[in-house]
């Protein structure tokens, strides 16, 4: 990628897309292309084709997706599968049709089987049943990986895929119904502190384990791969994570401590736990020469500060 290459960031207002945009700008890339949802509906094939035909982006970061936490995924499975399939199919096909040089598709660690051996290697894809709470989303993301693979195979395109672990950071969604666990707990502990509530309710048993990567590290990894590698170097796709996880109980204690909340933690066992563990094997990524820099504690402190500075005008 040259500093003046035409680079399209699909999903530039989302948590990941906005981090990719910030990072590209800070590295001196000058020709960034983006459209808001109202300017371009990515589920509409005609609109996407017209956009690619007129703009002809050379490089594409496919970070647009319908995303959400465990409750949103299990409540709106039709929207999660339909919107994600449409966005991926439209962009990947248009990138092929209008000769994009390279595309990076963002998947998710939920593509792996619910009971996959840990840590999960890229080869475990499609070796077992998926986790029920996010099957619709996972099927759409698996389709995206395979779209890239088969377009490369048949048409000789250069479309890479990356599978991030659970991400968090600035511009996250702090809505308690639809968010992931990290922003939900930051908000719950903060509001309990401010309102002097005696307890904070955590969903599920607290025993599932999750791995978390700060979105600025994720953006850095995506750009590193786009700058330095091609599809043929990635053996279909690459996991992006830290290789370390912790239980939801341990996460809750850490956030409680950072926020400075003094009350109790209680568990609502009527809410789902989801997959018991999903730790990524990151040896392929390390072999390509990239490692994260932001520790979990630093990342949560930064995100809490961002929440305090911004939450009034954000999505919560
Ligand atoms: O982050 P999360 O919603 O999604 O939940 P997944 C992770 C764990 O945290 C689950 C627990 O065991 C939740 O029950 N948890 C505890 C909470 N308290 C809360 C809370 O207040 N809010 C939320 N949201 N969780 C998602 C998938 O799975 O991960 C997506 O549904 C996607 O498809 C994403 O792949 C990365 O990690 O279980």
XYZ file of C-alpha atoms and ligand atoms in Angstrom:
354
model
C 0.000 0.000 0.000
C 1.363 3.411 -0.946
C 0.607 6.465 1.176
C -1.679 7.764 -1.591
C -3.329 4.432 -2.457
C -7.121 4.592 -2.488
C -8.210 2.737 0.650
C -11.867 2.023 1.453
C -12.774 1.409 5.102
C -16.209 -0.238 5.233
C -17.644 0.431 8.700
C -15.520 3.484 9.505
C -17.884 4.647 12.235
C -17.823 1.353 14.131
C -15.351 0.502 16.885
C -12.940 -1.396 14.605
C -13.338 0.675 11.439
C -12.802 3.938 13.323
C -9.637 2.512 14.915
C -8.351 1.447 11.475
C -9.088 4.939 10.133
C -7.228 6.639 13.038
C -4.254 4.338 12.612
C -4.042 4.814 8.809
C -4.240 8.595 9.247
C -1.483 8.533 11.855
C 0.746 6.556 9.447
C 0.253 9.220 6.766
C -2.212 7.520 4.413
C -3.960 10.364 2.614
C -6.520 8.817 0.279
C -9.058 7.210 2.609
C -12.543 6.505 1.367
C -15.619 5.993 3.532
C -19.382 6.347 3.447
C -21.946 6.591 6.233
C -24.823 4.135 6.411
C -27.261 6.718 5.039
C -24.958 7.476 2.091
C -24.394 3.821 1.193
C -26.463 0.822 2.306
C -24.001 -2.076 2.200
C -26.803 -4.671 2.162
C -27.920 -3.258 -1.224
C -26.005 -4.909 -4.047
C -26.847 -2.226 -6.594
C -25.605 0.603 -4.349
C -22.395 -1.256 -3.492
C -21.639 -1.989 -7.152
C -22.277 1.595 -8.127
C -19.968 2.839 -5.365
C -17.137 0.478 -6.384
C -17.614 1.262 -10.071
C -17.291 5.005 -9.513
C -14.573 4.964 -6.796
C -12.550 1.836 -7.683
C -10.826 1.439 -4.300
C -7.451 -0.320 -4.477
C -7.451 -1.659 -0.909
C -10.503 -2.597 1.176
C -10.831 -3.088 4.947
C -14.130 -4.959 5.398
C -14.930 -3.934 8.988
C -18.649 -3.284 8.435
C -20.867 -5.793 10.232
C -23.909 -6.164 12.408
C -22.402 -6.998 15.791
C -23.526 -7.352 19.377
C -23.154 -9.259 22.608
C -24.606 -12.573 23.649
C -28.171 -11.295 24.168
C -28.380 -9.316 20.920
C -27.023 -12.321 18.989
C -29.583 -14.707 20.420
C -32.513 -12.238 20.170
C -31.995 -11.089 16.569
C -30.457 -14.101 14.747
C -32.263 -13.372 11.467
C -30.820 -9.863 11.293
C -27.352 -11.076 12.271
C -27.205 -13.724 9.546
C -28.952 -11.727 6.799
C -27.186 -8.381 7.191
C -23.742 -9.900 7.579
C -24.145 -12.240 4.602
C -25.362 -9.394 2.394
C -22.613 -6.961 3.432
C -19.855 -9.530 2.883
C -21.174 -10.912 -0.396
C -21.776 -7.448 -1.868
C -18.386 -6.007 -0.913
C -16.305 -9.084 -1.741
C -17.984 -9.495 -5.136
C -17.645 -5.786 -5.957
C -13.985 -5.806 -4.896
C -13.428 -8.642 -7.397
C -15.527 -7.042 -10.150
C -13.821 -3.654 -9.908
C -10.292 -5.045 -9.437
C -9.370 -4.163 -5.856
C -5.721 -5.143 -5.278
C -6.266 -6.491 -1.779
C -9.083 -6.914 0.723
C -9.036 -7.748 4.424
C -12.174 -9.378 5.818
C -12.793 -9.294 9.563
C -14.351 -12.421 11.031
C -14.702 -13.440 14.676
C -13.446 -16.111 17.070
C -17.038 -17.417 17.379
C -16.555 -19.233 14.028
C -14.910 -22.114 15.917
C -16.823 -25.108 17.330
C -18.268 -24.641 20.827
C -16.088 -27.384 22.285
C -12.967 -26.855 20.173
C -9.661 -27.818 21.872
C -7.996 -24.785 23.480
C -6.199 -22.725 22.359
C -8.024 -22.768 19.019
C -5.916 -23.177 15.895
C -7.073 -21.946 12.498
C -7.379 -25.592 11.330
C -10.278 -26.200 13.763
C -12.715 -24.323 11.522
C -15.729 -26.521 10.611
C -14.717 -29.450 12.826
C -17.759 -29.395 15.156
C -21.073 -27.839 16.242
C -21.209 -24.081 16.795
C -22.285 -22.309 20.001
C -26.074 -21.798 19.857
C -26.219 -18.192 21.110
C -24.265 -16.871 18.132
C -24.684 -19.507 15.459
C -26.348 -17.103 13.003
C -23.482 -14.606 13.230
C -20.860 -17.356 13.101
C -22.364 -18.924 9.948
C -22.289 -15.517 8.231
C -18.651 -14.973 9.243
C -17.675 -18.481 8.060
C -19.347 -17.658 4.725
C -17.188 -14.513 4.526
C -13.967 -16.496 5.038
C -15.003 -18.986 2.399
C -16.088 -16.259 -0.039
C -12.561 -14.867 0.165
C -11.009 -18.320 -0.206
C -13.096 -19.313 -3.213
C -12.766 -15.954 -4.991
C -9.000 -16.277 -4.577
C -9.142 -19.855 -5.853
C -11.315 -19.164 -8.916
C -10.447 -15.571 -9.783
C -6.911 -15.134 -8.413
C -7.925 -12.279 -6.090
C -5.916 -11.349 -2.984
C -8.548 -11.379 -0.229
C -7.282 -12.109 3.304
C -9.314 -12.908 6.414
C -8.548 -12.305 10.081
C -10.343 -13.741 13.127
C -10.221 -11.356 16.068
C -10.894 -12.428 19.620
C -13.353 -10.363 21.758
C -12.494 -6.705 21.106
C -13.060 -3.638 23.277
C -12.024 0.014 23.429
C -13.144 3.463 22.392
C -16.314 3.786 20.280
C -17.632 0.529 21.746
C -21.385 0.072 22.254
C -22.319 0.693 25.921
C -26.019 -0.171 25.564
C -26.684 -2.786 28.269
C -29.093 -4.841 26.141
C -26.967 -5.138 23.017
C -23.340 -4.689 24.134
C -20.540 -7.144 24.799
C -19.456 -7.936 28.339
C -16.587 -5.413 28.614
C -18.535 -2.184 27.937
C -21.534 -3.569 29.867
C -19.451 -4.132 33.013
C -17.658 -0.779 32.746
C -21.025 0.951 32.602
C -22.661 -1.195 35.310
C -19.833 -0.657 37.825
C -19.623 3.049 37.033
C -23.372 3.623 37.457
C -23.432 1.541 40.648
C -20.571 3.663 42.050
C -22.229 6.967 41.145
C -25.633 5.863 42.498
C -24.174 4.111 45.589
C -25.904 0.830 44.682
C -25.107 -2.112 47.012
C -24.608 -4.669 44.212
C -23.843 -5.146 40.522
C -25.504 -7.953 38.578
C -23.315 -9.997 36.208
C -24.965 -12.330 33.679
C -24.433 -16.084 33.831
C -22.196 -17.962 36.253
C -19.008 -15.922 35.816
C -17.071 -19.081 34.946
C -16.804 -18.738 31.116
C -13.373 -17.611 30.005
C -12.746 -14.949 27.394
C -9.727 -13.369 25.718
C -9.770 -9.596 25.116
C -7.818 -7.475 22.656
C -7.830 -3.666 22.614
C -9.210 -2.314 19.335
C -6.107 -0.153 18.725
C -3.999 -3.337 18.748
C -6.528 -4.960 16.404
C -6.310 -2.036 13.960
C -2.522 -2.171 14.122
C -2.529 -5.914 13.307
C -4.909 -5.415 10.350
C -2.775 -2.666 8.827
C 0.426 -4.623 9.477
C -0.972 -7.593 7.535
C -2.259 -5.399 4.688
C 1.100 -3.675 4.387
C 3.294 -6.751 4.590
C 1.438 -9.878 3.488
C -0.721 -11.447 0.817
C -3.432 -14.097 1.046
C -0.928 -16.769 0.044
C 1.157 -16.028 3.187
C -1.767 -16.487 5.560
C -2.804 -20.115 4.856
C -6.466 -19.035 4.447
C -6.815 -16.843 7.566
C -5.120 -15.625 10.738
C -6.298 -15.487 14.364
C -5.731 -12.129 16.076
C -5.569 -12.133 19.842
C -3.305 -12.060 22.852
C -3.167 -15.790 23.574
C -4.257 -15.117 27.188
C -7.719 -15.324 28.729
C -9.463 -14.897 32.079
C -12.831 -15.803 33.585
C -15.745 -13.347 33.532
C -15.492 -13.393 37.354
C -11.841 -12.271 37.177
C -12.722 -9.662 34.567
C -15.511 -8.303 36.771
C -13.109 -7.981 39.725
C -10.574 -6.122 37.577
C -13.172 -3.669 36.239
C -14.612 -3.176 39.736
C -11.151 -2.285 40.976
C -10.394 0.120 38.073
C -13.742 1.886 38.444
C -13.338 2.017 42.231
C -16.666 0.406 43.140
C -16.913 -0.944 46.696
C -20.166 -2.971 46.650
C -20.923 -6.638 45.941
C -21.028 -8.680 42.728
C -23.998 -11.027 42.194
C -24.625 -13.491 39.357
C -27.869 -13.794 37.364
C -27.863 -17.460 36.369
C -31.010 -17.064 34.253
C -28.810 -15.350 31.640
C -26.723 -17.466 29.215
C -23.018 -18.201 29.676
C -22.404 -18.827 25.993
C -19.354 -20.781 24.940
C -17.296 -22.023 27.946
C -13.952 -20.878 26.554
C -12.600 -19.406 23.302
C -8.911 -18.781 23.532
C -7.149 -18.239 20.217
C -3.901 -19.900 19.246
C -1.889 -16.950 17.964
C 1.225 -18.764 16.754
C 0.458 -18.074 13.085
C 0.155 -14.337 13.849
C 3.372 -14.346 15.903
C 5.070 -16.191 13.033
C 4.091 -13.289 10.750
C 5.872 -10.949 13.171
C 3.050 -9.140 15.016
C 2.288 -8.967 18.755
C -0.097 -6.734 20.734
C 1.225 -3.946 22.947
C -1.673 -2.881 25.185
C -2.079 -4.858 28.424
C -5.594 -5.705 29.580
C -5.377 -3.409 32.591
C -4.081 -0.451 30.536
C -6.750 -1.079 27.916
C -9.586 -1.133 30.448
C -8.260 2.036 32.130
C -8.165 3.801 28.742
C -11.643 2.588 27.823
C -13.093 3.687 31.162
C -11.560 7.128 30.693
C -13.000 7.301 27.171
C -16.414 6.263 28.517
C -16.317 9.009 31.154
C -15.371 11.612 28.528
C -17.875 10.497 25.893
C -20.747 8.412 27.153
C -23.295 11.225 27.288
C -23.377 11.636 23.490
C -22.699 8.030 22.478
C -24.939 5.047 21.812
C -25.668 4.135 25.431
O -19.318 -10.412 25.481
P -20.489 -11.317 25.446
O -21.820 -10.685 25.308
O -20.395 -12.334 24.260
O -20.523 -12.191 26.791
P -19.696 -13.753 23.929
C -19.385 -12.829 27.304
C -19.705 -13.475 28.635
O -19.916 -12.445 29.603
C -20.956 -14.360 28.669
C -21.089 -12.705 30.348
O -20.704 -15.490 29.467
C -21.983 -13.445 29.342
O -23.025 -14.154 29.996
N -21.652 -11.462 30.900
C -21.733 -11.151 32.212
C -22.204 -10.446 30.208
N -22.356 -9.979 32.403
C -22.647 -9.510 31.163
C -23.291 -8.330 30.724
O -23.730 -7.474 31.490
N -23.406 -8.171 29.370
C -22.930 -9.102 28.476
N -23.049 -8.866 27.168
N -22.339 -10.251 28.889
C -20.148 -12.858 21.581
C -20.944 -13.338 20.414
O -20.136 -13.913 22.444
O -18.808 -12.550 21.279
C -20.690 -12.585 19.190
O -22.312 -13.378 20.772
C -19.246 -12.219 18.968
O -21.165 -13.342 18.122
C -18.574 -11.714 20.218
O -18.536 -13.307 18.479
C -17.100 -11.469 20.047
O -18.210 -13.681 24.068
O -20.346 -14.870 24.668
